[in-house]
Coordinates of C-alpha atoms in Angstrom, one line a residue:
Q1 CA -63.5 -57.3 -36.7
Q2 CA -60.4 -59.3 -36.9
Q3 CA -61.2 -60.9 -39.7
Q4 CA -62.4 -57.9 -41.8
Q5 CA -58.9 -56.3 -40.6
Y6 CA -57.0 -59.2 -42.0
Q7 CA -58.9 -59.1 -45.3
Q8 CA -58.3 -55.6 -45.5
A9 CA -54.6 -55.7 -44.7
E10 CA -54.4 -58.8 -47.2
S11 CA -55.8 -57.0 -50.0
E12 CA -53.8 -54.3 -49.2
S13 CA -50.8 -56.0 -49.2
E14 CA -51.9 -57.5 -52.8
S15 CA -52.2 -54.5 -54.1
E16 CA -48.8 -53.4 -52.8
T17 CA -47.2 -56.3 -54.3
S18 CA -49.1 -55.6 -57.8
R19 CA -47.7 -52.1 -58.1
P20 CA -44.3 -51.7 -59.8
P21 CA -41.3 -51.3 -57.7
S22 CA -40.8 -47.9 -59.1
T23 CA -43.9 -46.6 -58.0
P24 CA -43.6 -44.7 -54.8
A25 CA -46.5 -45.0 -52.2
P26 CA -48.4 -41.6 -51.8
S27 CA -46.8 -39.2 -49.1
N28 CA -50.2 -38.7 -47.8
T29 CA -51.2 -42.0 -46.9
A30 CA -50.7 -43.4 -43.3
T31 CA -49.2 -46.7 -43.1
F32 CA -50.8 -49.1 -40.5
V33 CA -48.9 -52.2 -39.4
L34 CA -50.8 -54.7 -38.4
P35 CA -49.5 -58.2 -36.5
G36 CA -49.8 -61.0 -39.2
P37 CA -47.4 -62.5 -41.6
P38 CA -44.2 -61.7 -42.7
P39 CA -43.7 -59.5 -45.8
P40 CA -43.5 -61.1 -49.4
E41 CA -40.3 -62.9 -50.7
A42 CA -38.0 -61.2 -53.2
D43 CA -39.8 -62.9 -56.2
G44 CA -43.2 -61.1 -55.3
V45 CA -45.0 -64.0 -54.0
R46 CA -46.4 -64.1 -50.7
P47 CA -46.0 -66.9 -48.6
P48 CA -49.1 -68.2 -46.7
P49 CA -49.9 -66.9 -43.2
P50 CA -48.9 -69.2 -40.2
P51 CA -51.7 -71.3 -39.2
D52 CA -51.9 -69.3 -35.7
A53 CA -51.6 -65.7 -37.1
L54 CA -55.4 -65.2 -36.3
P55 CA -58.0 -67.0 -34.5
K56 CA -60.3 -69.2 -36.5
R57 CA -64.0 -68.2 -36.8
S58 CA -65.2 -71.0 -34.7
S59 CA -63.1 -70.0 -31.6
L60 CA -64.3 -66.2 -32.0
L61 CA -67.7 -67.5 -31.6
K62 CA -67.2 -69.9 -28.7
E63 CA -65.7 -66.9 -26.7
G64 CA -69.3 -66.0 -26.4
G65 CA -70.2 -69.2 -25.2
G66 CA -71.8 -70.1 -28.4
S67 CA -70.8 -72.4 -31.5
S68 CA -70.1 -72.1 -34.8
S69 CA -73.5 -72.0 -35.5
G70 CA -73.9 -68.4 -34.0
K71 CA -75.9 -69.6 -30.7
G72 CA -74.9 -67.6 -27.9
R73 CA -73.4 -64.8 -29.3
I74 CA -73.5 -61.5 -27.6
S75 CA -75.8 -59.0 -29.5
F76 CA -76.1 -55.3 -28.8
T77 CA -79.2 -52.8 -29.5
D78 CA -79.8 -49.2 -29.6
E79 CA -83.3 -49.7 -28.3
A80 CA -84.0 -47.9 -25.1
P81 CA -84.7 -50.0 -21.6
Q82 CA -88.1 -50.6 -20.9
A83 CA -89.4 -49.9 -17.5
H84 CA -92.0 -52.0 -16.1
P85 CA -94.3 -50.0 -13.9
T86 CA -95.7 -50.9 -10.6
Y87 CA -99.3 -50.8 -9.3
S88 CA -100.9 -47.6 -9.8
K89 CA -103.2 -45.9 -7.4
E90 CA -106.1 -47.1 -9.3
E91 CA -104.9 -50.8 -9.4
Y92 CA -104.7 -50.7 -5.7
T93 CA -108.3 -49.9 -5.3
R94 CA -109.5 -51.7 -8.1
P95 CA -112.2 -54.4 -7.4
L96 CA -111.0 -57.9 -7.7
D97 CA -112.6 -60.9 -9.1
P98 CA -116.4 -61.2 -8.3
G99 CA -116.5 -63.0 -5.3
D100 CA -113.1 -62.7 -4.0
E101 CA -113.1 -62.2 -0.3
H102 CA -110.6 -59.4 0.0
G103 CA -112.7 -57.0 -2.4
T104 CA -109.5 -55.0 -3.6
L105 CA -105.8 -55.4 -4.4
S106 CA -105.0 -53.2 -1.5
A107 CA -107.0 -55.5 1.2
L108 CA -105.1 -58.4 -0.3
F109 CA -102.1 -57.0 0.4
A110 CA -102.9 -55.7 4.2
H111 CA -104.2 -59.3 4.5
N112 CA -101.0 -61.0 3.5
N113 CA -99.0 -58.6 5.7
K114 CA -101.1 -59.7 8.7
L115 CA -100.3 -63.1 8.2
M116 CA -96.9 -62.4 7.8
A117 CA -96.8 -60.3 11.4
Q118 CA -98.7 -63.2 12.8
E119 CA -96.0 -65.6 11.5
Q120 CA -93.3 -63.6 12.9
E121 CA -94.9 -63.3 16.4
Q122 CA -95.7 -66.9 16.5
E123 CA -91.8 -67.6 16.0
V124 CA -90.8 -65.0 18.5
R125 CA -93.5 -66.6 21.1
S126 CA -92.2 -70.0 20.4
A127 CA -88.3 -69.2 20.7
V128 CA -89.1 -68.4 24.4
E129 CA -91.4 -71.1 25.2
Q130 CA -88.8 -73.1 27.3
S131 CA -87.1 -69.8 28.5
R132 CA -87.6 -67.4 31.1
V133 CA -88.4 -63.7 30.1
R134 CA -87.7 -60.7 32.3
G135 CA -90.0 -57.6 32.4
F136 CA -88.2 -54.3 33.4
Y137 CA -89.7 -50.8 33.8
V138 CA -87.3 -48.6 33.0
E139 CA -87.9 -44.8 34.0
L140 CA -86.4 -41.9 31.9
G141 CA -85.7 -39.7 34.9
S142 CA -83.2 -36.9 34.5
H143 CA -81.3 -38.5 31.9
A144 CA -81.1 -37.2 28.4
T145 CA -81.6 -40.8 26.7
Y146 CA -82.1 -44.3 27.5
G147 CA -78.5 -45.0 26.4
F148 CA -78.7 -48.4 24.4
A149 CA -77.7 -49.7 21.0
V150 CA -79.6 -52.8 19.5
Q151 CA -78.4 -55.3 16.5
A152 CA -80.0 -58.3 14.7
L153 CA -78.1 -61.7 15.2
D154 CA -77.1 -63.2 12.0
R155 CA -79.3 -66.3 11.5
T156 CA -76.2 -68.4 11.4
D157 CA -75.3 -67.3 14.8
P158 CA -75.5 -70.2 17.1
A159 CA -77.3 -67.8 19.7
S160 CA -79.9 -66.9 17.1
P161 CA -83.2 -68.9 17.4
P162 CA -84.2 -70.9 14.2
F163 CA -86.2 -67.8 12.7
T164 CA -87.3 -68.0 9.3
F165 CA -89.2 -64.7 9.2
S166 CA -88.2 -62.8 12.2
E167 CA -84.6 -61.6 13.5
A168 CA -83.4 -62.0 17.0
V169 CA -82.9 -58.3 18.3
V170 CA -79.8 -58.2 21.0
V171 CA -78.7 -55.3 23.3
T172 CA -75.3 -54.4 21.9
Q173 CA -74.4 -51.7 24.1
V174 CA -75.5 -50.0 27.5
E175 CA -74.1 -46.4 28.0
A176 CA -72.7 -45.2 31.1
E177 CA -74.7 -42.1 31.4
G178 CA -78.0 -43.5 30.0
A179 CA -81.5 -44.8 31.8
L180 CA -80.9 -48.3 31.4
A181 CA -77.3 -48.2 33.1
A182 CA -79.1 -46.2 36.1
D183 CA -81.7 -49.0 36.0
G184 CA -79.1 -51.8 36.4
H185 CA -81.0 -54.8 35.2
I186 CA -80.6 -54.8 31.6
R187 CA -77.2 -55.5 30.3
A188 CA -75.4 -56.2 27.0
G189 CA -76.3 -59.6 25.4
D190 CA -79.8 -59.7 26.6
R191 CA -82.1 -60.3 23.6
I192 CA -85.2 -58.1 23.6
V193 CA -88.8 -59.9 23.0
V194 CA -91.0 -57.3 24.1
I195 CA -91.2 -53.2 24.4
N196 CA -94.3 -51.8 25.6
G197 CA -96.5 -54.9 24.9
Q198 CA -95.3 -55.6 21.6
W199 CA -93.6 -58.7 20.6
I200 CA -90.3 -57.7 18.7
L201 CA -90.4 -58.9 15.1
C202 CA -87.3 -57.7 13.6
L203 CA -84.5 -55.2 14.0
A204 CA -86.5 -52.4 12.0
H205 CA -89.5 -52.9 14.5
A206 CA -87.3 -52.5 17.5
K207 CA -85.7 -49.4 16.4
Y208 CA -89.0 -48.0 15.4
L209 CA -90.2 -48.6 18.8
I210 CA -87.0 -47.2 20.7
D211 CA -87.3 -44.1 18.5
A212 CA -91.1 -43.5 19.4
L213 CA -90.3 -43.9 23.0
K214 CA -87.0 -42.2 23.3
E215 CA -88.5 -39.1 25.0
A216 CA -91.4 -41.0 26.9
P217 CA -91.2 -40.9 30.9
A218 CA -90.8 -44.8 30.8
M219 CA -90.3 -48.0 28.9
D220 CA -91.2 -51.4 29.6
I221 CA -88.7 -53.6 28.1
T222 CA -88.9 -57.5 28.3
V223 CA -85.6 -59.7 27.7
T224 CA -84.6 -63.3 27.7
R225 CA -81.4 -64.6 28.5
N226 CA -81.7 -68.1 27.3
E227 CA -82.2 -69.0 31.0
P228 CA -84.6 -72.0 31.9
L229 CA -88.2 -71.4 33.0
P230 CA -88.3 -70.9 37.0
G231 CA -90.0 -73.2 39.3
R232 CA -93.9 -72.9 39.6
P233 CA -94.7 -70.8 43.0
P234 CA -98.3 -71.3 44.7
L235 CA -99.7 -68.9 42.4
E236 CA -103.3 -69.6 43.5
R237 CA -102.4 -68.4 46.9
W238 CA -101.1 -64.9 45.4
S239 CA -103.1 -62.0 45.5
D240 CA -104.3 -59.9 42.6
S241 CA -101.5 -57.4 43.0
Q242 CA -98.7 -60.1 43.0
L243 CA -100.5 -61.7 40.1
E244 CA -100.4 -58.5 38.2
D245 CA -96.6 -58.1 38.8
A246 CA -96.2 -61.5 37.8
A247 CA -97.6 -61.1 34.4
F248 CA -95.4 -58.2 33.6
D249 CA -91.9 -59.9 35.3
H250 CA -92.6 -63.2 33.5
L251 CA -94.1 -62.2 30.2
G252 CA -93.9 -58.3 29.8
L253 CA -97.6 -58.0 30.0
R254 CA -99.6 -55.0 31.6
L255 CA -103.0 -56.1 32.9
R256 CA -105.7 -55.3 35.9
I257 CA -107.5 -58.0 37.5
D258 CA -110.8 -56.8 37.6
E259 CA -113.9 -58.6 36.4
Q260 CA -116.4 -55.6 36.5
D261 CA -114.4 -53.7 33.7
D262 CA -114.4 -54.8 30.0
M263 CA -110.9 -54.5 29.8
G264 CA -110.1 -56.2 32.9
W265 CA -108.9 -59.9 33.6
S266 CA -110.1 -62.5 35.7
R267 CA -107.8 -64.5 38.3
E268 CA -108.5 -67.9 36.1
Q269 CA -107.3 -66.1 32.9
V270 CA -104.1 -64.4 34.6
L271 CA -103.3 -68.0 36.1
D272 CA -104.0 -70.0 32.8
T273 CA -101.4 -66.9 31.1
L274 CA -99.0 -67.6 33.4
E275 CA -99.0 -71.2 33.7
P276 CA -96.6 -71.9 30.7
R277 CA -94.0 -69.6 32.3
F278 CA -93.3 -72.1 34.8
S279 CA -91.8 -75.4 35.2
A280 CA -92.6 -78.0 37.6
D281 CA -89.1 -78.9 38.1
G282 CA -87.3 -75.5 37.5
P283 CA -85.2 -73.6 39.6
P284 CA -87.1 -71.9 42.4
L285 CA -87.5 -68.1 42.0
G286 CA -86.1 -67.4 45.1
A287 CA -86.8 -64.1 47.5
E288 CA -87.6 -61.8 44.4
A289 CA -91.1 -63.3 43.8
D290 CA -91.9 -64.9 47.2
A291 CA -95.9 -65.6 47.2
A292 CA -96.6 -65.0 50.9
A293 CA -97.8 -61.4 50.8
V294 CA -97.6 -57.9 48.6
S295 CA -94.9 -56.4 50.3
E296 CA -94.4 -52.6 50.9
E297 CA -91.8 -52.4 48.1
D298 CA -94.4 -53.7 45.8
E299 CA -96.8 -51.0 46.6
E300 CA -94.1 -48.3 46.4
K301 CA -93.6 -49.6 43.1
K302 CA -96.9 -49.5 41.7
S303 CA -97.8 -46.0 43.2
K304 CA -94.6 -44.6 41.6
I305 CA -95.7 -46.0 38.4
K306 CA -99.1 -44.8 38.6
D307 CA -97.2 -41.3 39.6
V308 CA -95.7 -41.2 36.3
E309 CA -98.4 -42.4 34.2
D310 CA -100.7 -39.6 35.8
D311 CA -98.3 -36.8 35.1
H312 CA -97.8 -37.9 31.5
A313 CA -101.6 -38.1 31.1
A314 CA -101.9 -34.4 32.8
G315 CA -99.2 -33.1 30.6
Q316 CA -100.8 -34.4 27.5
Q317 CA -104.3 -33.1 28.3
K318 CA -102.6 -29.5 29.2
Q319 CA -100.7 -29.5 25.5
Q320 CA -104.1 -30.6 24.1
Q321 CA -106.0 -27.7 25.7
Q322 CA -103.1 -25.1 24.5
E323 CA -103.3 -26.5 21.2
E324 CA -107.0 -25.8 21.2
E325 CA -106.8 -22.2 22.5
E326 CA -104.3 -21.5 19.8

């Protein structure tokens, strides 16, 4: 464009110099002054322009990253941008190649998502293999909310485990008027590893569970504080009730020892599950988990939990009956 402007100005200048001096310029012609060479000399001969008056063609081309051959120049087009559609509903359900184990594209995606979730859970489990975890049963009671906030640790944070697929979720705030503050066990800085039996894979997963359980009568929350594994108590001498409590206190796992029930656990299964949660040379547990006998406090705690669960089940049954009647 600069070259064209220069050539146009040059041709106009030449026509002006060739016009007789007595011929005035038309009155309705606008005069555009372009930066460039000086006016012609008195004898009518125009001197050559300075070498730096206008950039050379090669330098103009190189501004776009190319060369004088024209490569790398920026080009513009009036064509509309193209949108690449995602898979249609029919594509998700179409059969894959014969012999493919997944059958459809939808089944393949579900398989990949399941594998990713398994990788995430394995990361979270591995991160606490050598750290003590603490399970807490928090009741909502008369409080309006559980009253706590969570946030994901940046992977560059020294406190974050070496996660690749998962996120470490920590408690950032415990509100004074909430149920967690009244319970008194969970505090800011605790990393949440399990909520109601589900290993926390990322911040979105934690927020989803917290929102889904915000009106529940109680919530199981298991945290870790990077404490070493506690010393191994004489688990073999513990009662069934104590082993059930230990599975929750040291793994956030709700279970019932009952070999006659299909959903029940055997003592051997519970002992094998608890074994990795203790260390032979770790610090003693102390009086909070002494293995002598089931205390009255433990019995009251279990009875209280059962009452809350029964009330919740009765409320759901009553609501279902009302909906059926309507």
